Amino acid sequence: TDLDLNKGVPGRVYGTLDNPNNYAEFLVMMTPLAAVFAANIKRIWIRIPFCLGVAFPILALFMTYSRSCWISMMITCIIFVYYANKKLIPAFFLLCVAAIPFLPNSIMVRLSTLLTMQDSSMVFRLYVWDGTIKMVRDYYLTGIGLGPGSFAILYPDYANLHALVGVPHSHMVYMELIIELGILGFVSFMWFMLRLWKDSACSLLRTSGKANKLVLIACLSSLIGISFAFGIEYVWYYPRTFFAYFVLAGIATAAIRISKNEHCG
């Protein structure tokens, strides 16, 4: 975090994940599932406090001060509302605009640094991408192999002089896929990701069960939302968020299969 540009911004929370961006990524992926779990509780006297409790992970997400995940969560919410009831989209945007004056000054300060080239955090990423693009040019066919060990050995030969040390990864999932697995690995994952989105969206049209429909909406919105963070952060650097993503993908796949079984029955 650039301390000069982010004056007044308090410490960033990270829960038990040791890293505020990791915590924010986990919240983006799992909060929609928590929301539909609460909404599916049959007893209203239990459902209401559980639904209200969803405010806590949202509050925690704000307190991570992770700008990329704020945008990811906004995308997630838009997709969620669209598939849940698209008529509520205008009301959702009006609510977001109405909430702006009530946001803490620290959040507004953090948002104001999002696109400025004076933010050392953003500029550092650009320097890292400059070096990793050079690496991609040499290894886009075969990749360099899995894991941070190979990256640590090769990156210094390609690094921008302004980002020579303290760079354990490319700061982008898509870039890292090409670097580690080559173009074939990148294309394979993109096919998997986009096919999962398509199958989830198509399953929403045919599923009849309310609970399964809500799970599909939660998974689809989370998967699309976190894909934005993939372009700015290497979300999979830590196994905890790597597994969380594929747990989410597994739940989506299970919901798709349930929907197919309902249709066949």
XYZ file of N, CA and C in Angstrom:
795
model
N 0.842 -1.197 0.000
C 0.000 0.000 0.000
C 0.873 1.240 0.000
N 0.602 2.172 -0.900
C 1.335 3.433 -0.955
C 0.865 4.311 0.200
N 1.702 4.488 1.204
C 1.314 5.218 2.414
C 1.152 6.707 2.160
N 1.879 7.239 1.176
C 1.774 8.673 0.887
C 0.419 9.018 0.279
N -0.070 8.154 -0.634
C -1.346 8.427 -1.299
C -2.540 7.978 -0.480
N -2.317 7.106 0.490
C -3.420 6.525 1.258
C -3.433 7.013 2.705
N -3.203 8.303 2.881
C -3.220 8.870 4.222
C -4.616 8.783 4.823
N -4.678 8.355 6.061
C -5.958 8.212 6.732
C -6.561 6.839 6.596
N -5.961 5.997 5.741
C -6.457 4.632 5.589
C -5.898 3.783 6.718
N -6.761 3.160 7.525
C -6.275 2.367 8.653
C -5.645 1.059 8.189
N -5.211 0.246 9.131
C -4.624 -1.041 8.780
C -5.625 -1.919 8.049
N -5.118 -2.812 7.210
C -5.963 -3.688 6.397
C -6.143 -5.025 7.118
N -7.376 -5.482 7.246
C -7.631 -6.745 7.947
C -7.361 -7.923 7.016
N -6.980 -9.032 7.593
C -6.688 -10.219 6.774
C -7.179 -11.510 7.411
N -7.969 -11.404 8.499
C -8.541 -12.600 9.114
C -7.468 -13.590 9.510
N -7.626 -14.837 9.099
C -6.635 -15.881 9.390
C -5.796 -16.214 8.164
N -5.872 -15.389 7.117
C -5.207 -15.717 5.850
C -3.870 -14.995 5.657
N -3.440 -14.193 6.635
C -2.114 -13.559 6.621
C -1.923 -12.499 5.538
N -2.920 -12.290 4.687
C -2.768 -11.359 3.575
C -4.134 -10.746 3.257
N -4.261 -9.417 3.258
C -5.577 -8.796 3.043
C -6.170 -9.089 1.666
N -5.322 -9.161 0.627
C -5.843 -9.468 -0.707
C -6.368 -10.903 -0.769
N -5.647 -11.831 -0.131
C -6.104 -13.220 -0.067
C -7.456 -13.320 0.624
N -7.571 -12.616 1.734
C -8.830 -12.640 2.494
C -9.966 -12.077 1.645
N -9.690 -10.985 0.938
C -10.706 -10.361 0.090
C -11.123 -11.301 -1.042
N -10.149 -11.986 -1.644
C -10.450 -12.933 -2.723
C -11.338 -14.066 -2.215
N -11.025 -14.561 -1.031
C -11.825 -15.622 -0.431
C -13.255 -15.136 -0.181
N -13.404 -13.906 0.298
C -14.731 -13.350 0.562
C -15.531 -13.177 -0.721
N -14.878 -12.740 -1.795
C -15.572 -12.589 -3.080
C -16.126 -13.926 -3.549
N -15.326 -14.983 -3.389
C -15.744 -16.291 -3.877
C -16.816 -16.936 -3.018
N -16.775 -16.712 -1.717
C -17.630 -17.484 -0.821
C -18.844 -16.726 -0.253
N -18.817 -15.404 -0.250
C -19.941 -14.655 0.322
C -21.268 -14.929 -0.387
N -21.319 -14.984 -1.735
C -22.604 -15.312 -2.378
C -23.150 -16.670 -1.952
N -22.288 -17.663 -1.765
C -22.752 -18.965 -1.293
C -23.310 -18.860 0.122
N -22.662 -18.060 0.959
C -23.167 -17.851 2.317
C -24.535 -17.183 2.277
N -24.711 -16.250 1.334
C -25.989 -15.540 1.221
C -27.117 -16.478 0.804
N -26.860 -17.362 -0.165
C -27.930 -18.271 -0.601
C -28.184 -19.356 0.439
N -27.140 -19.725 1.192
C -27.356 -20.665 2.291
C -28.327 -20.069 3.296
N -28.109 -18.795 3.631
C -28.997 -18.124 4.584
C -30.407 -17.989 4.015
N -30.504 -17.662 2.728
C -31.815 -17.472 2.108
C -32.606 -18.770 1.996
N -31.915 -19.909 1.985
C -32.583 -21.202 1.822
C -33.035 -21.829 3.142
N -32.709 -21.183 4.259
C -33.147 -21.719 5.551
C -34.672 -21.578 5.661
N -35.344 -22.654 5.973
C -36.812 -22.660 5.952
C -37.430 -21.923 7.135
N -36.860 -22.071 8.318
C -37.433 -21.419 9.497
C -37.061 -19.932 9.487
N -38.091 -19.097 9.420
C -37.855 -17.670 9.246
C -37.121 -17.048 10.427
N -37.358 -17.555 11.638
C -36.699 -16.980 12.809
C -35.204 -17.308 12.838
N -34.791 -18.282 12.047
C -33.359 -18.573 11.875
C -32.833 -17.874 10.624
N -33.675 -17.838 9.563
C -33.244 -17.263 8.290
C -32.890 -15.787 8.422
N -33.704 -15.021 9.161
C -33.494 -13.575 9.247
C -32.141 -13.219 9.856
N -31.755 -13.766 11.030
C -30.426 -13.413 11.558
C -29.280 -13.887 10.679
N -29.472 -15.040 10.001
C -28.421 -15.516 9.100
C -28.260 -14.580 7.905
N -29.381 -14.107 7.362
C -29.315 -13.152 6.250
C -28.667 -11.847 6.681
N -29.023 -11.373 7.859
C -28.395 -10.154 8.379
C -26.906 -10.358 8.616
N -26.534 -11.586 8.957
C -25.127 -11.889 9.214
C -24.245 -11.779 7.995
N -24.848 -11.805 6.799
C -24.058 -11.656 5.565
C -23.398 -10.279 5.516
N -23.918 -9.342 6.281
C -23.318 -8.000 6.325
C -21.892 -8.039 6.868
N -21.586 -9.028 7.702
C -20.249 -9.078 8.311
C -19.139 -9.373 7.296
N -19.284 -10.388 6.417
C -18.233 -10.559 5.403
C -18.155 -9.386 4.431
N -19.289 -8.713 4.167
C -19.245 -7.521 3.314
C -18.441 -6.421 4.000
N -18.689 -6.238 5.292
C -17.926 -5.255 6.064
C -16.451 -5.619 6.092
N -16.170 -6.909 6.264
C -14.778 -7.363 6.271
C -14.106 -7.084 4.933
N -14.859 -7.262 3.840
C -14.299 -6.989 2.513
C -13.912 -5.519 2.388
N -14.759 -4.625 2.868
C -14.408 -3.205 2.857
C -13.136 -2.960 3.660
N -12.994 -3.657 4.780
C -11.863 -3.417 5.678
C -10.562 -4.042 5.190
N -10.640 -4.881 4.149
C -9.394 -5.371 3.544
C -8.740 -4.289 2.690
N -9.530 -3.302 2.267
C -9.065 -2.219 1.400
C -8.416 -2.757 0.121
N -8.952 -3.864 -0.368
C -8.497 -4.458 -1.626
C -9.340 -3.898 -2.760
N -8.774 -3.000 -3.531
C -9.537 -2.313 -4.570
C -9.991 -3.263 -5.673
N -9.114 -4.170 -6.075
C -9.483 -5.105 -7.139
C -10.642 -5.993 -6.703
N -10.658 -6.387 -5.440
C -11.742 -7.239 -4.956
C -13.022 -6.452 -4.706
N -12.914 -5.160 -4.429
C -14.129 -4.336 -4.367
C -14.817 -4.342 -5.732
N -14.021 -4.185 -6.787
C -14.595 -4.205 -8.134
C -15.128 -5.595 -8.455
N -14.371 -6.632 -8.059
C -14.826 -8.003 -8.290
C -16.157 -8.266 -7.595
N -16.296 -7.775 -6.365
C -17.548 -7.980 -5.640
C -18.687 -7.196 -6.284
N -18.397 -6.018 -6.804
C -19.427 -5.248 -7.503
C -19.917 -6.014 -8.730
N -18.993 -6.581 -9.493
C -19.365 -7.398 -10.655
C -20.183 -8.604 -10.209
N -19.741 -9.229 -9.115
C -20.461 -10.380 -8.567
C -21.895 -10.008 -8.217
N -22.074 -8.883 -7.553
C -23.413 -8.450 -7.152
C -24.297 -8.148 -8.353
N -23.721 -7.523 -9.390
C -24.499 -7.210 -10.594
C -24.981 -8.496 -11.262
N -24.088 -9.479 -11.399
C -24.465 -10.760 -12.008
C -25.509 -11.463 -11.151
N -25.326 -11.422 -9.837
C -26.263 -12.075 -8.922
C -27.666 -11.470 -9.065
N -27.734 -10.135 -9.021
C -29.031 -9.467 -9.117
C -29.664 -9.709 -10.486
N -28.851 -9.705 -11.533
C -29.373 -9.912 -12.888
C -30.082 -11.255 -13.005
N -29.460 -12.311 -12.502
C -30.051 -13.641 -12.641
C -31.130 -13.905 -11.592
N -31.021 -13.243 -10.449
C -32.055 -13.428 -9.429
C -33.336 -12.698 -9.814
N -33.200 -11.448 -10.257
C -34.357 -10.663 -10.697
C -33.833 -9.433 -11.427
N -33.728 -9.525 -12.739
C -33.113 -8.459 -13.530
C -33.851 -7.125 -13.423
N -35.119 -7.160 -13.010
C -35.880 -5.916 -12.842
C -35.311 -5.052 -11.714
N -34.532 -5.682 -10.824
C -33.971 -4.944 -9.694
C -32.647 -4.259 -10.030
N -32.133 -4.453 -11.255
C -30.854 -3.857 -11.642
C -30.860 -2.332 -11.490
N -31.873 -1.597 -12.006
C -31.874 -0.128 -11.810
C -31.883 0.265 -10.334
N -32.684 -0.451 -9.522
C -32.734 -0.148 -8.091
C -31.389 -0.414 -7.437
N -30.696 -1.459 -7.888
C -29.380 -1.784 -7.339
C -28.386 -0.653 -7.617
N -28.370 -0.148 -8.854
C -27.449 0.940 -9.192
C -27.804 2.219 -8.435
N -29.088 2.487 -8.285
C -29.495 3.663 -7.520
C -29.061 3.549 -6.066
N -29.174 2.352 -5.507
C -28.740 2.117 -4.132
C -27.243 2.329 -3.987
N -26.481 1.860 -4.975
C -25.024 2.040 -4.935
C -24.651 3.516 -4.977
N -25.317 4.266 -5.849
C -25.043 5.708 -5.951
C -25.448 6.431 -4.665
N -26.594 6.040 -4.109
C -27.072 6.677 -2.879
C -26.153 6.385 -1.701
N -25.426 5.263 -1.750
C -24.555 4.877 -0.637
C -23.226 5.633 -0.638
N -22.865 6.248 -1.773
C -21.556 6.893 -1.895
C -21.320 7.963 -0.820
N -22.285 8.854 -0.554
C -22.028 9.885 0.471
C -21.815 9.320 1.878
N -22.250 8.091 2.103
C -22.142 7.500 3.436
C -20.878 6.647 3.608
N -20.092 6.510 2.532
C -18.875 5.709 2.635
C -17.832 6.455 3.463
N -17.072 5.749 4.287
C -16.011 6.399 5.069
C -14.986 7.066 4.164
N -14.373 8.115 4.661
C -13.392 8.851 3.877
C -12.224 7.966 3.465
N -11.863 7.001 4.320
C -10.735 6.113 4.005
C -11.001 5.290 2.750
N -12.254 4.874 2.545
C -12.610 4.113 1.345
C -12.551 5.014 0.114
N -13.039 6.247 0.240
C -12.995 7.178 -0.883
C -11.549 7.500 -1.270
N -10.688 7.645 -0.271
C -9.271 7.890 -0.543
C -8.669 6.715 -1.290
N -8.991 5.512 -0.824
C -8.465 4.294 -1.461
C -8.950 4.175 -2.908
N -10.215 4.491 -3.157
C -10.756 4.419 -4.515
C -10.126 5.477 -5.418
N -9.816 6.628 -4.854
C -9.261 7.725 -5.660
C -7.873 7.398 -6.196
N -7.188 6.431 -5.591
C -5.841 6.062 -6.034
C -5.856 4.940 -7.055
N -7.057 4.514 -7.465
C -7.183 3.311 -8.287
C -6.468 3.425 -9.627
N -6.614 4.561 -10.294
C -6.079 4.698 -11.646
C -4.926 5.689 -11.747
N -4.451 6.172 -10.625
C -3.357 7.139 -10.678
C -2.017 6.440 -10.863
N -1.193 6.990 -11.712
C 0.140 6.428 -11.941
C 1.120 6.828 -10.845
N 0.642 7.579 -9.858
C 1.491 7.923 -8.721
C 1.426 6.869 -7.622
N 0.539 5.910 -7.768
C 0.394 4.842 -6.786
C 1.514 3.826 -7.001
N 2.423 3.726 -6.050
C 3.586 2.845 -6.201
C 3.177 1.386 -6.326
N 2.061 1.004 -5.683
C 1.589 -0.366 -5.769
C 1.202 -0.728 -7.196
N 0.471 0.153 -7.872
C 0.058 -0.093 -9.253
C 1.240 -0.027 -10.206
N 2.097 0.966 -10.010
C 3.258 1.115 -10.883
C 4.177 -0.094 -10.771
N 4.316 -0.618 -9.546
C 5.151 -1.801 -9.353
C 4.623 -2.978 -10.175
N 3.304 -3.144 -10.211
C 2.722 -4.213 -11.017
C 3.053 -4.040 -12.498
N 2.996 -2.800 -12.972
C 3.319 -2.545 -14.376
C 4.758 -2.923 -14.688
N 5.665 -2.659 -13.751
C 7.060 -3.051 -13.945
C 7.197 -4.579 -13.953
N 6.456 -5.230 -13.066
C 6.492 -6.705 -13.024
C 5.951 -7.277 -14.328
N 4.851 -6.718 -14.820
C 4.272 -7.219 -16.079
C 5.215 -6.980 -17.249
N 5.971 -5.903 -17.198
C 6.951 -5.633 -18.251
C 7.974 -6.769 -18.325
N 8.446 -7.207 -17.162
C 9.414 -8.307 -17.133
C 8.801 -9.636 -17.519
N 7.593 -9.903 -17.036
C 6.979 -11.204 -17.302
C 6.537 -11.334 -18.756
N 6.170 -10.224 -19.409
C 5.832 -10.281 -20.834
C 7.057 -10.716 -21.648
N 8.219 -10.237 -21.253
C 9.456 -10.672 -21.923
C 9.676 -12.169 -21.724
N 9.339 -12.665 -20.538
C 9.471 -14.090 -20.259
C 8.495 -14.896 -21.110
N 7.293 -14.368 -21.243
C 6.269 -15.046 -22.057
C 6.740 -15.204 -23.496
N 7.388 -14.189 -24.026
C 7.850 -14.246 -25.420
C 8.796 -15.414 -25.668
N 9.562 -15.786 -24.653
C 10.518 -16.880 -24.803
C 9.933 -18.248 -24.463
N 8.898 -18.276 -23.615
C 8.410 -19.563 -23.113
C 6.914 -19.780 -23.351
N 6.322 -19.039 -24.289
C 4.870 -19.146 -24.464
C 4.437 -20.505 -25.011
N 5.344 -21.241 -25.654
C 4.972 -22.551 -26.196
C 5.009 -23.644 -25.133
N 6.078 -23.699 -24.375
C 6.264 -24.803 -23.418
C 6.016 -24.418 -21.975
N 6.108 -23.126 -21.643
C 6.040 -22.710 -20.247
C 7.337 -23.044 -19.530
N 7.449 -22.651 -18.281
C 8.668 -22.894 -17.509
C 8.475 -23.969 -16.452
N 7.240 -24.486 -16.324
C 6.960 -25.492 -15.302
C 6.207 -24.897 -14.130
N 5.592 -25.765 -13.346
C 4.739 -25.332 -12.238
C 5.542 -24.861 -11.034
N 4.942 -23.956 -10.283
C 5.491 -23.567 -8.988
C 6.341 -22.314 -9.030
N 6.501 -21.669 -7.862
C 7.265 -20.421 -7.780
C 8.778 -20.618 -7.917
N 9.247 -21.862 -7.747
C 10.687 -22.104 -7.833
C 11.254 -21.764 -9.197
N 10.586 -22.225 -10.250
C 11.054 -21.944 -11.621
C 10.989 -20.451 -11.920
N 9.917 -19.814 -11.470
C 9.761 -18.375 -11.689
C 10.902 -17.617 -11.006
N 11.222 -17.995 -9.776
C 12.277 -17.299 -9.017
C 13.631 -17.402 -9.711
N 13.881 -18.515 -10.383
C 15.167 -18.705 -11.062
C 15.259 -17.861 -12.327
N 14.167 -17.819 -13.107
C 14.213 -17.183 -14.422
C 13.879 -15.697 -14.413
N 13.011 -15.267 -13.495
C 12.529 -13.891 -13.537
C 13.646 -12.843 -13.498
N 14.682 -12.984 -12.666
C 15.717 -11.923 -12.624
C 16.359 -11.637 -13.977
N 16.389 -12.611 -14.885
C 16.984 -12.384 -16.210
C 16.106 -11.505 -17.090
N 14.840 -11.369 -16.748
C 13.891 -10.615 -17.561
C 13.354 -9.381 -16.832
N 13.687 -9.238 -15.564
C 13.047 -8.238 -14.713
C 13.355 -6.808 -15.145
N 12.343 -5.951 -15.019
C 12.546 -4.519 -15.124
C 13.390 -4.084 -13.928
N 14.285 -3.143 -14.141
C 15.195 -2.720 -13.068
C 14.457 -2.141 -11.873
N 13.224 -1.661 -12.079
C 12.436 -1.095 -10.994
C 11.662 -2.159 -10.219
N 11.712 -3.407 -10.684
C 11.026 -4.509 -9.998
C 11.902 -5.749 -10.067
N 13.099 -5.599 -9.503
C 14.095 -6.664 -9.615
C 14.030 -7.654 -8.464
N 13.644 -7.166 -7.281
C 13.615 -8.041 -6.095
C 12.213 -8.063 -5.500
N 11.948 -9.098 -4.713
C 10.660 -9.208 -4.031
C 9.508 -9.499 -4.959
N 9.765 -10.249 -6.034
C 8.711 -10.587 -7.006
C 8.579 -12.108 -7.070
N 7.640 -12.691 -6.335
C 7.500 -14.154 -6.317
C 6.631 -14.710 -7.437
N 5.900 -13.817 -8.149
C 4.993 -14.270 -9.203
C 4.673 -13.085 -10.114
N 3.850 -13.324 -11.116
C 3.591 -12.315 -12.151
C 2.484 -11.328 -11.792
N 1.843 -11.486 -10.642
C 0.735 -10.608 -10.224
C -0.451 -10.677 -11.187
N -0.655 -11.835 -11.835
C -1.796 -12.005 -12.721
C -1.971 -13.499 -12.998
N -3.154 -14.021 -12.743
C -3.399 -15.447 -12.983
C -3.211 -15.787 -14.449
N -3.761 -14.983 -15.349
C -3.700 -15.292 -16.778
C -2.259 -15.316 -17.278
N -1.466 -14.353 -16.822
C -0.056 -14.313 -17.207
C 0.686 -15.515 -16.643
N 0.384 -15.851 -15.403
C 1.073 -16.960 -14.743
C 0.766 -18.287 -15.437
N -0.454 -18.451 -15.922
C -0.817 -19.677 -16.641
C 0.036 -19.855 -17.891
N 0.237 -18.773 -18.640
C 1.060 -18.861 -19.850
C 2.508 -19.132 -19.481
N 3.002 -18.450 -18.439
C 4.396 -18.613 -18.037
C 4.668 -20.037 -17.560
N 3.793 -20.589 -16.739
C 4.045 -21.906 -16.156
C 3.649 -23.056 -17.082
N 2.515 -22.907 -17.790
C 1.969 -24.021 -18.574
C 2.086 -23.837 -20.082
N 2.468 -22.656 -20.525
C 2.505 -22.400 -21.954
C 1.126 -22.057 -22.484
N 1.069 -21.763 -23.765
C -0.189 -21.305 -24.365
C -1.268 -22.382 -24.311
N -0.878 -23.656 -24.409
C -1.863 -24.739 -24.373
C -2.535 -24.810 -23.000
N -1.753 -24.652 -21.938
C -2.326 -24.648 -20.594
C -3.251 -23.473 -20.382
N -2.870 -22.312 -20.910
C -3.705 -21.119 -20.792
C -5.030 -21.311 -21.524
N -4.969 -21.805 -22.757
C -6.187 -22.021 -23.543
C -7.080 -23.061 -22.874
N -6.470 -24.099 -22.316
C -7.239 -25.154 -21.648
C -8.014 -24.593 -20.462
N -7.347 -23.762 -19.651
C -8.053 -23.191 -18.508
C -9.148 -22.237 -18.945
N -8.855 -21.402 -19.945
C -9.866 -20.457 -20.412
C -11.087 -21.195 -20.950
N -10.857 -22.308 -21.652
C -11.984 -23.116 -22.128
C -12.777 -23.650 -20.939
N -12.076 -24.168 -19.931
C -12.738 -24.690 -18.739
C -13.555 -23.601 -18.049
N -12.955 -22.428 -17.874
C -13.617 -21.344 -17.150
C -14.850 -20.850 -17.901
N -14.697 -20.575 -19.186
C -15.816 -20.045 -19.967
C -16.910 -21.098 -20.153
N -16.522 -22.364 -20.295
C -17.519 -23.430 -20.419
C -18.304 -23.579 -19.118
N -17.619 -23.401 -17.990
C -18.302 -23.475 -16.700
C -19.316 -22.342 -16.558
N -18.950 -21.150 -17.006
C -19.896 -20.035 -16.999
C -21.103 -20.358 -17.873
N -20.824 -20.838 -19.090
C -21.904 -21.140 -20.036
C -22.834 -22.215 -19.488
N -22.269 -23.299 -18.972
C -23.093 -24.395 -18.459
C -23.914 -23.947 -17.257
N -23.323 -23.108 -16.414
C -24.056 -22.604 -15.249
C -25.227 -21.735 -15.691
N -24.977 -20.847 -16.651
C -26.037 -19.958 -17.147
C -27.145 -20.756 -17.830
N -26.752 -21.762 -18.619
C -27.763 -22.584 -19.303
C -28.572 -23.406 -18.307
N -27.910 -23.878 -17.259
C -28.615 -24.673 -16.245
C -29.649 -23.840 -15.508
N -29.397 -22.542 -15.385
C -30.360 -21.656 -14.724
C -31.683 -21.601 -15.493
N -31.617 -21.801 -16.797
C -32.828 -21.719 -17.614
C -33.714 -22.955 -17.461
N -33.092 -24.085 -17.086
C -33.883 -25.315 -17.038
C -34.126 -25.854 -15.636
N -33.374 -25.366 -14.634
C -33.559 -25.908 -13.293
C -34.892 -25.445 -12.702
N -35.513 -26.324 -11.969
C -36.828 -26.008 -11.378
C -36.751 -25.779 -9.872
N -35.738 -26.334 -9.236
C -35.611 -26.189 -7.788
C -35.070 -24.829 -7.396
N -35.743 -24.163 -6.463
C -35.316 -22.833 -6.040
C -33.928 -22.860 -5.407
N -33.685 -23.855 -4.556
C -32.404 -23.926 -3.859
C -31.256 -24.102 -4.839
N -31.420 -25.028 -5.796
C -30.355 -25.269 -6.770
C -30.148 -24.056 -7.669
N -31.232 -23.363 -8.002
C -31.118 -22.163 -8.821
C -30.302 -21.093 -8.112
N -30.560 -20.909 -6.830
C -29.804 -19.913 -6.064
C -28.336 -20.282 -5.959
N -28.053 -21.567 -5.804
C -26.652 -22.019 -5.754
C -25.961 -21.744 -7.084
N -26.640 -22.022 -8.187
C -26.083 -21.743 -9.514
C -25.815 -20.249 -9.699
N -26.749 -19.418 -9.251
C -26.563 -17.966 -9.354
C -25.355 -17.528 -8.530
N -25.244 -18.051 -7.310
C -24.118 -17.689 -6.441
C -22.791 -18.101 -7.062
N -22.713 -19.325 -7.575
C -21.473 -19.822 -8.166
C -21.109 -19.036 -9.421
N -22.082 -18.825 -10.301
C -21.814 -18.102 -11.549
C -21.352 -16.679 -11.266
N -22.032 -15.992 -10.369
C -21.658 -14.605 -10.062
C -20.272 -14.544 -9.423
N -19.960 -15.472 -8.525
C -18.641 -15.488 -7.882
C -17.537 -15.799 -8.886
N -17.782 -16.777 -9.755
C -16.766 -17.170 -10.740
C -16.478 -16.029 -11.714
N -17.512 -15.319 -12.137
C -17.298 -14.183 -13.037
C -16.639 -13.024 -12.292
N -17.086 -12.778 -11.073
C -16.526 -11.676 -10.297
C -15.045 -11.845 -10.016
N -14.646 -13.029 -9.585
C -13.233 -13.245 -9.229
C -12.345 -13.234 -10.462
N -12.924 -13.454 -11.652
C -12.124 -13.440 -12.878
C -11.530 -12.058 -13.134
N -12.183 -11.009 -12.599
C -11.595 -9.670 -12.716
C -10.318 -9.584 -11.889
N -10.368 -10.081 -10.658
C -9.176 -10.064 -9.798
C -8.055 -10.891 -10.403
N -8.406 -11.930 -11.194
C -7.391 -12.741 -11.869
C -6.490 -11.880 -12.752
N -7.027 -10.780 -13.272
C -6.251 -9.932 -14.164
C -5.323 -8.968 -13.460
N -5.414 -8.885 -12.133
C -4.596 -7.929 -11.376
C -3.783 -8.615 -10.286
N -4.280 -9.747 -9.795
C -3.616 -10.467 -8.709
C -3.379 -11.919 -9.123
N -2.309 -12.507 -8.593
C -2.123 -13.945 -8.772
C -2.845 -14.631 -7.620
N -4.151 -14.811 -7.799
C -5.027 -15.318 -6.745
C -4.598 -16.704 -6.275
N -3.965 -17.479 -7.136
C -3.632 -18.872 -6.817
C -2.255 -19.051 -6.200
N -1.576 -17.974 -5.861
C -0.223 -18.130 -5.302
C -0.261 -18.929 -4.002
N -1.297 -18.707 -3.209
C -1.455 -19.454 -1.960
C -2.447 -20.588 -2.166
N -2.142 -21.795 -1.697
C -3.058 -22.935 -1.888
C -4.456 -22.693 -1.334
N -4.575 -21.879 -0.285
C -5.886 -21.673 0.345
C -6.879 -21.043 -0.632
N -6.433 -20.056 -1.432
C -7.344 -19.450 -2.396
C -7.434 -20.282 -3.676
N -6.383 -21.005 -3.980
C -6.425 -21.938 -5.121
C -7.501 -22.997 -4.893
N -7.481 -23.611 -3.709
C -8.480 -24.636 -3.391
C -9.876 -24.036 -3.302
N -9.986 -22.816 -2.760
C -11.295 -22.181 -2.645
C -11.930 -22.005 -4.022
N -11.121 -21.616 -5.010
C -11.658 -21.433 -6.359
C -12.192 -22.749 -6.911
N -11.442 -23.828 -6.745
C -11.873 -25.083 -7.340
C -12.943 -25.787 -6.499
N -13.029 -25.448 -5.213
C -14.201 -25.878 -4.432
C -15.446 -25.201 -5.006
N -15.340 -23.917 -5.293
C -16.449 -23.177 -5.897
C -16.811 -23.770 -7.260
N -15.791 -24.071 -8.075
C -16.043 -24.685 -9.381
C -16.697 -26.049 -9.221
N -16.287 -26.806 -8.205
C -16.881 -28.116 -7.954
C -18.342 -28.018 -7.548
N -18.665 -27.027 -6.718
C -20.063 -26.818 -6.323
C -20.901 -26.445 -7.547
N -20.341 -25.591 -8.415
C -21.049 -25.212 -9.638
C -21.289 -26.438 -10.526
N -20.275 -27.292 -10.647
C -20.410 -28.500 -11.459
C -21.473 -29.431 -10.890
N -21.509 -29.560 -9.572
C -22.524 -30.400 -8.928
C -23.923 -29.840 -9.164
N -24.059 -28.517 -9.060
C -25.364 -27.883 -9.292
C -25.805 -28.057 -10.744
N -24.855 -27.990 -11.673
C -25.163 -28.214 -13.094
C -25.663 -29.640 -13.305
N -25.010 -30.590 -12.661
C -25.416 -31.994 -12.796
C -26.806 -32.229 -12.204
N -27.075 -31.616 -11.066
C -28.422 -31.732 -10.470
C -29.469 -31.188 -11.424
N -29.134 -30.052 -12.057
C -30.077 -29.453 -13.001
C -30.337 -30.382 -14.194
N -29.276 -31.034 -14.698
C -29.440 -31.974 -15.813
C -30.297 -33.163 -15.418
N -30.088 -33.668 -14.184
C -30.875 -34.800 -13.713
C -32.350 -34.425 -13.572
N -32.610 -33.180 -13.100
C -33.996 -32.710 -12.997
C -34.645 -32.672 -14.376
N -33.896 -32.204 -15.355
C -34.438 -32.074 -16.707
C -34.708 -33.441 -17.336
N -33.758 -34.372 -17.117
C -33.926 -35.720 -17.666
C -35.087 -36.448 -16.989
N -35.260 -36.202 -15.667
C -36.360 -36.851 -14.939
C -37.695 -36.319 -15.378
